[in-house]
PDB file of C-alpha atoms in Angstrom:
ATOM      1  CA  ALA A1156       0.000   0.000   0.000  1.00  0.00           C
ATOM      2  CA  LEU A1157       2.881   2.346   0.825  1.00  0.00           C
ATOM      3  CA  VAL A1158       4.423   1.822  -2.612  1.00  0.00           C
ATOM      4  CA  LEU A1159       1.113   2.615  -4.305  1.00  0.00           C
ATOM      5  CA  TRP A1160       0.676   5.706  -2.155  1.00  0.00           C
ATOM      6  CA  LEU A1161       4.200   6.942  -2.881  1.00  0.00           C
ATOM      7  CA  GLY A1162       3.774   6.192  -6.582  1.00  0.00           C
ATOM      8  CA  GLY A1163       0.663   8.361  -6.588  1.00  0.00           C
ATOM      9  CA  CYS A1164       2.731  11.215  -5.167  1.00  0.00           C
ATOM     10  CA  ALA A1165       5.289  11.161  -8.000  1.00  0.00           C
ATOM     11  CA  PRO A1166       6.050  14.741  -9.021  1.00  0.00           C
ATOM     12  CA  TYR A1167       5.771  14.069 -12.736  1.00  0.00           C
ATOM     13  CA  GLN A1168       3.336  12.042 -14.738  1.00  0.00           C
ATOM     14  CA  THR A1169       5.436  10.475 -17.469  1.00  0.00           C
ATOM     15  CA  ARG A1170       4.593   8.265 -20.394  1.00  0.00           C
ATOM     16  CA  ILE A1171       6.401   7.011 -23.438  1.00  0.00           C
ATOM     17  CA  ASP A1172       5.456   5.569 -26.787  1.00  0.00           C
ATOM     18  CA  PHE A1173       7.759   3.979 -29.323  1.00  0.00           C
ATOM     19  CA  ASP A1174       8.006   1.945 -32.496  1.00  0.00           C
ATOM     20  CA  PRO A1175       8.964  -1.594 -31.394  1.00  0.00           C
ATOM     21  CA  ALA A1176      10.644  -2.173 -34.774  1.00  0.00           C
ATOM     22  CA  ALA A1177      12.975   0.839 -34.379  1.00  0.00           C
ATOM     23  CA  PRO A1178      16.557  -0.073 -33.384  1.00  0.00           C
ATOM     24  CA  LEU A1179      16.630   2.358 -30.458  1.00  0.00           C
ATOM     25  CA  THR A1180      19.382   0.528 -28.562  1.00  0.00           C
ATOM     26  CA  GLU A1181      21.697   0.859 -31.577  1.00  0.00           C
ATOM     27  CA  LEU A1182      21.501   4.655 -31.836  1.00  0.00           C
ATOM     28  CA  LYS A1183      24.856   6.415 -31.461  1.00  0.00           C
ATOM     29  CA  THR A1184      24.331   9.858 -33.042  1.00  0.00           C
ATOM     30  CA  TYR A1185      21.653  12.541 -32.927  1.00  0.00           C
ATOM     31  CA  ALA A1186      20.953  15.985 -34.334  1.00  0.00           C
ATOM     32  CA  TRP A1187      18.245  18.506 -33.694  1.00  0.00           C
ATOM     33  CA  VAL A1188      15.476  18.468 -36.265  1.00  0.00           C
ATOM     34  CA  PRO A1189      16.340  20.994 -38.966  1.00  0.00           C
ATOM     35  CA  ALA A1190      14.472  24.244 -38.276  1.00  0.00           C
ATOM     36  CA  ASP A1191      12.169  23.924 -41.283  1.00  0.00           C
ATOM     37  CA  LYS A1192      10.922  20.508 -40.059  1.00  0.00           C
ATOM     38  CA  SER A1193      10.691  21.252 -36.336  1.00  0.00           C
ATOM     39  CA  VAL A1194       7.502  21.144 -34.283  1.00  0.00           C
ATOM     40  CA  ALA A1195       8.420  24.670 -33.288  1.00  0.00           C
ATOM     41  CA  ALA A1196       9.174  25.823 -36.861  1.00  0.00           C
ATOM     42  CA  GLY A1197       8.243  29.393 -37.490  1.00  0.00           C
ATOM     43  CA  GLU A1198       9.159  30.605 -34.020  1.00  0.00           C
ATOM     44  CA  SER A1199      11.603  33.470 -34.128  1.00  0.00           C
ATOM     45  CA  TYR A1200      13.051  32.828 -30.666  1.00  0.00           C
ATOM     46  CA  GLN A1201      13.202  30.276 -27.864  1.00  0.00           C
ATOM     47  CA  SER A1202      11.963  31.006 -24.355  1.00  0.00           C
ATOM     48  CA  LEU A1203      14.324  30.624 -21.414  1.00  0.00           C
ATOM     49  CA  ASP A1204      12.535  27.405 -20.451  1.00  0.00           C
ATOM     50  CA  GLN A1205      13.033  26.027 -23.975  1.00  0.00           C
ATOM     51  CA  VAL A1206      16.762  26.806 -23.769  1.00  0.00           C
ATOM     52  CA  ARG A1207      16.952  25.085 -20.366  1.00  0.00           C
ATOM     53  CA  LEU A1208      15.098  22.056 -21.694  1.00  0.00           C
ATOM     54  CA  ARG A1209      17.260  21.805 -24.783  1.00  0.00           C
ATOM     55  CA  ARG A1210      20.435  21.788 -22.651  1.00  0.00           C
ATOM     56  CA  ALA A1211      18.973  19.164 -20.320  1.00  0.00           C
ATOM     57  CA  PHE A1212      17.883  16.976 -23.269  1.00  0.00           C
ATOM     58  CA  GLU A1213      21.355  17.205 -24.841  1.00  0.00           C
ATOM     59  CA  GLU A1214      22.989  16.197 -21.533  1.00  0.00           C
ATOM     60  CA  ALA A1215      20.568  13.277 -21.129  1.00  0.00           C
ATOM     61  CA  LEU A1216      21.274  12.054 -24.666  1.00  0.00           C
ATOM     62  CA  VAL A1217      25.028  12.158 -24.095  1.00  0.00           C
ATOM     63  CA  ALA A1218      24.538  10.293 -20.800  1.00  0.00           C
ATOM     64  CA  LYS A1219      22.695   7.601 -22.800  1.00  0.00           C
ATOM     65  CA  GLY A1220      25.668   7.288 -25.170  1.00  0.00           C
ATOM     66  CA  LEU A1221      24.425   9.392 -28.097  1.00  0.00           C
ATOM     67  CA  GLN A1222      26.765  11.970 -29.590  1.00  0.00           C
ATOM     68  CA  PRO A1223      25.813  15.081 -31.570  1.00  0.00           C
ATOM     69  CA  ALA A1224      26.312  14.913 -35.329  1.00  0.00           C
ATOM     70  CA  PRO A1225      25.369  16.988 -38.381  1.00  0.00           C
ATOM     71  CA  ALA A1226      21.706  16.574 -39.328  1.00  0.00           C
ATOM     72  CA  THR A1227      22.656  14.842 -42.593  1.00  0.00           C
ATOM     73  CA  GLU A1228      24.702  12.181 -40.748  1.00  0.00           C
ATOM     74  CA  ALA A1229      22.663  11.645 -37.553  1.00  0.00           C
ATOM     75  CA  GLN A1230      20.904   8.326 -36.960  1.00  0.00           C
ATOM     76  CA  VAL A1231      18.036  10.118 -35.228  1.00  0.00           C
ATOM     77  CA  TRP A1232      16.674  13.642 -35.118  1.00  0.00           C
ATOM     78  CA  VAL A1233      15.463  14.990 -31.811  1.00  0.00           C
ATOM     79  CA  ASP A1234      12.979  17.711 -31.029  1.00  0.00           C
ATOM     80  CA  LEU A1235      11.063  18.975 -28.064  1.00  0.00           C
ATOM     81  CA  ASN A1236       7.735  20.603 -27.521  1.00  0.00           C
ATOM     82  CA  TYR A1237       6.936  22.506 -24.338  1.00  0.00           C
ATOM     83  CA  GLU A1238       3.542  23.986 -23.649  1.00  0.00           C
ATOM     84  CA  ILE A1239       1.605  25.352 -20.718  1.00  0.00           C
ATOM     85  CA  ASN A1240      -2.129  24.695 -20.581  1.00  0.00           C
ATOM     86  CA  ARG A1241      -4.891  25.751 -18.230  1.00  0.00           C
ATOM     87  CA  ARG A1242      -6.658  22.848 -16.536  1.00  0.00           C
ATOM     88  CA  TYR A1243      -9.933  22.911 -14.655  1.00  0.00           C
ATOM     89  CA  GLU A1244     -10.845  20.425 -11.947  1.00  0.00           C
ATOM     90  CA  ALA A1245     -14.168  20.077 -10.151  1.00  0.00           C
ATOM     91  CA  GLN A1246     -14.222  18.839  -6.578  1.00  0.00           C
ATOM     92  CA  THR A1247     -17.443  18.057  -4.733  1.00  0.00           C
ATOM     93  CA  VAL A1248     -17.622  17.946  -0.945  1.00  0.00           C
ATOM     94  CA  TYR A1249     -20.548  16.124   0.630  1.00  0.00           C
ATOM     95  CA  TYR A1250     -21.921  16.944   4.045  1.00  0.00           C
ATOM     96  CA  GLY A1251     -22.926  14.321   6.583  1.00  0.00           C
ATOM     97  CA  TYR A1252     -21.469  11.050   7.773  1.00  0.00           C
ATOM     98  CA  TYR A1253     -19.460   8.933   5.352  1.00  0.00           C
ATOM     99  CA  GLY A1254     -20.626  10.967   2.367  1.00  0.00           C
ATOM    100  CA  TRP A1255     -24.280  10.520   3.328  1.00  0.00           C
ATOM    101  CA  HIS A1256     -26.227  13.732   3.094  1.00  0.00           C
ATOM    102  CA  PRO A1257     -29.988  13.818   3.365  1.00  0.00           C
ATOM    103  CA  TYR A1258     -31.267  16.263   0.771  1.00  0.00           C
ATOM    104  CA  TRP A1259     -34.553  16.489   2.614  1.00  0.00           C
ATOM    105  CA  TRP A1260     -32.647  18.299   5.409  1.00  0.00           C
ATOM    106  CA  GLY A1261     -31.813  21.029   2.945  1.00  0.00           C
ATOM    107  CA  MET A1262     -28.102  20.219   2.722  1.00  0.00           C
ATOM    108  CA  GLU A1263     -26.576  19.855  -0.703  1.00  0.00           C
ATOM    109  CA  PRO A1264     -23.088  19.015  -1.891  1.00  0.00           C
ATOM    110  CA  ASP A1265     -20.662  21.896  -2.381  1.00  0.00           C
ATOM    111  CA  THR A1266     -18.842  21.833  -5.743  1.00  0.00           C
ATOM    112  CA  ARG A1267     -15.715  23.908  -6.259  1.00  0.00           C
ATOM    113  CA  ILE A1268     -13.920  24.522  -9.562  1.00  0.00           C
ATOM    114  CA  ASP A1269     -10.135  24.831  -9.319  1.00  0.00           C
ATOM    115  CA  GLU A1270      -8.065  26.129 -12.172  1.00  0.00           C
ATOM    116  CA  ARG A1271      -4.374  25.515 -12.513  1.00  0.00           C
ATOM    117  CA  ASP A1272      -1.671  25.643 -15.106  1.00  0.00           C
ATOM    118  CA  GLU A1273       0.005  22.463 -16.216  1.00  0.00           C
ATOM    119  CA  SER A1274       3.180  22.154 -18.266  1.00  0.00           C
ATOM    120  CA  ARG A1275       3.657  19.354 -20.747  1.00  0.00           C
ATOM    121  CA  LEU A1276       7.072  18.483 -22.086  1.00  0.00           C
ATOM    122  CA  SER A1277       7.342  16.190 -25.101  1.00  0.00           C
ATOM    123  CA  LEU A1278      10.707  14.771 -26.150  1.00  0.00           C
ATOM    124  CA  ILE A1279      10.588  13.384 -29.671  1.00  0.00           C
ATOM    125  CA  MET A1280      12.953  11.176 -31.685  1.00  0.00           C
ATOM    126  CA  ILE A1281      12.493  10.928 -35.438  1.00  0.00           C
ATOM    127  CA  ASN A1282      13.948   8.641 -38.101  1.00  0.00           C
ATOM    128  CA  PRO A1283      15.568  11.093 -40.578  1.00  0.00           C
ATOM    129  CA  GLN A1284      15.007   8.832 -43.599  1.00  0.00           C
ATOM    130  CA  SER A1285      11.328   8.040 -43.101  1.00  0.00           C
ATOM    131  CA  ARG A1286      10.472  11.209 -41.114  1.00  0.00           C
ATOM    132  CA  ALA A1287       8.539   8.950 -38.725  1.00  0.00           C
ATOM    133  CA  VAL A1288       8.532   9.351 -34.965  1.00  0.00           C
ATOM    134  CA  VAL A1289      10.273   6.343 -33.410  1.00  0.00           C
ATOM    135  CA  TRP A1290      10.140   7.344 -29.737  1.00  0.00           C
ATOM    136  CA  THR A1291       8.377   9.996 -27.719  1.00  0.00           C
ATOM    137  CA  GLY A1292       8.300  10.703 -24.027  1.00  0.00           C
ATOM    138  CA  GLN A1293       6.125  13.145 -22.116  1.00  0.00           C
ATOM    139  CA  ALA A1294       6.200  14.642 -18.655  1.00  0.00           C
ATOM    140  CA  THR A1295       3.259  16.555 -17.242  1.00  0.00           C
ATOM    141  CA  VAL A1296       3.514  18.570 -14.048  1.00  0.00           C
ATOM    142  CA  ARG A1297       1.715  21.362 -12.265  1.00  0.00           C
ATOM    143  CA  TYR A1298       3.230  24.654 -13.392  1.00  0.00           C
ATOM    144  CA  TYR A1299       4.299  27.330 -10.935  1.00  0.00           C
ATOM    145  CA  GLU A1300       5.298  30.524 -12.677  1.00  0.00           C
ATOM    146  CA  ASP A1301       6.824  32.242  -9.656  1.00  0.00           C
ATOM    147  CA  HIS A1302       9.778  29.896  -9.049  1.00  0.00           C
ATOM    148  CA  PRO A1303      13.202  31.575  -9.183  1.00  0.00           C
ATOM    149  CA  PRO A1304      15.318  30.729 -12.269  1.00  0.00           C
ATOM    150  CA  ALA A1305      17.577  28.197 -10.496  1.00  0.00           C
ATOM    151  CA  GLU A1306      14.583  26.245  -9.194  1.00  0.00           C
ATOM    152  CA  ARG A1307      12.833  26.385 -12.571  1.00  0.00           C
ATOM    153  CA  ASN A1308      15.965  24.961 -14.179  1.00  0.00           C
ATOM    154  CA  THR A1309      16.160  22.178 -11.577  1.00  0.00           C
ATOM    155  CA  ARG A1310      12.509  21.235 -12.122  1.00  0.00           C
ATOM    156  CA  LEU A1311      12.867  21.192 -15.906  1.00  0.00           C
ATOM    157  CA  VAL A1312      16.022  19.055 -15.711  1.00  0.00           C
ATOM    158  CA  GLU A1313      14.171  16.646 -13.401  1.00  0.00           C
ATOM    159  CA  GLN A1314      11.330  16.377 -15.940  1.00  0.00           C
ATOM    160  CA  VAL A1315      13.756  15.538 -18.743  1.00  0.00           C
ATOM    161  CA  GLN A1316      15.519  12.966 -16.546  1.00  0.00           C
ATOM    162  CA  ALA A1317      12.210  11.382 -15.513  1.00  0.00           C
ATOM    163  CA  VAL A1318      11.310  10.853 -19.169  1.00  0.00           C
ATOM    164  CA  MET A1319      14.789   9.808 -20.314  1.00  0.00           C
ATOM    165  CA  GLU A1320      14.985   7.131 -17.589  1.00  0.00           C
ATOM    166  CA  GLN A1321      12.595   5.233 -19.862  1.00  0.00           C
ATOM    167  CA  PHE A1322      14.874   5.417 -22.925  1.00  0.00           C
ATOM    168  CA  PRO A1323      15.606   3.078 -24.535  1.00  0.00           C
ATOM    169  CA  PRO A1324      12.521   1.058 -23.657  1.00  0.00           C
ATOM    170  CA  HIS A1325      13.139  -2.397 -22.209  1.00  0.00           C
TER     171      HIS A1325
END
């Protein structure tokens, strides 16, 4: 029960998807997706968080044994997508014992709507020849805008590491 409880308290919700036929364990070189093919193509600049994430992704790839190479020679292209979305959650509180509330007493449940921001980081690996995604990992976490830069960097690095722990898939 303790393991399940602690697992439910994990700071990041991560998930991966991959092509089982892709030779992910054999990859040795990577390059960033050329700008004209990037998910973020058309952007004229990168936010500070995107720069932090890119550095963290590069470090994680090197730690996994992949080395940077020119885009024309790389075995895999990598890209990232980082977005912040507003999420709404409804929570209902019931009055009475054990959730029992007699409506005929005039008591009704109290429903509260909470809104929060959530960041979603997607790390993407693409086969340069087929232009097909061969691996993707995502981390979703509650977003707090008011963290100081050092803490923001630490949290973003942790998100990248949480996703990259699952690469290559077993």
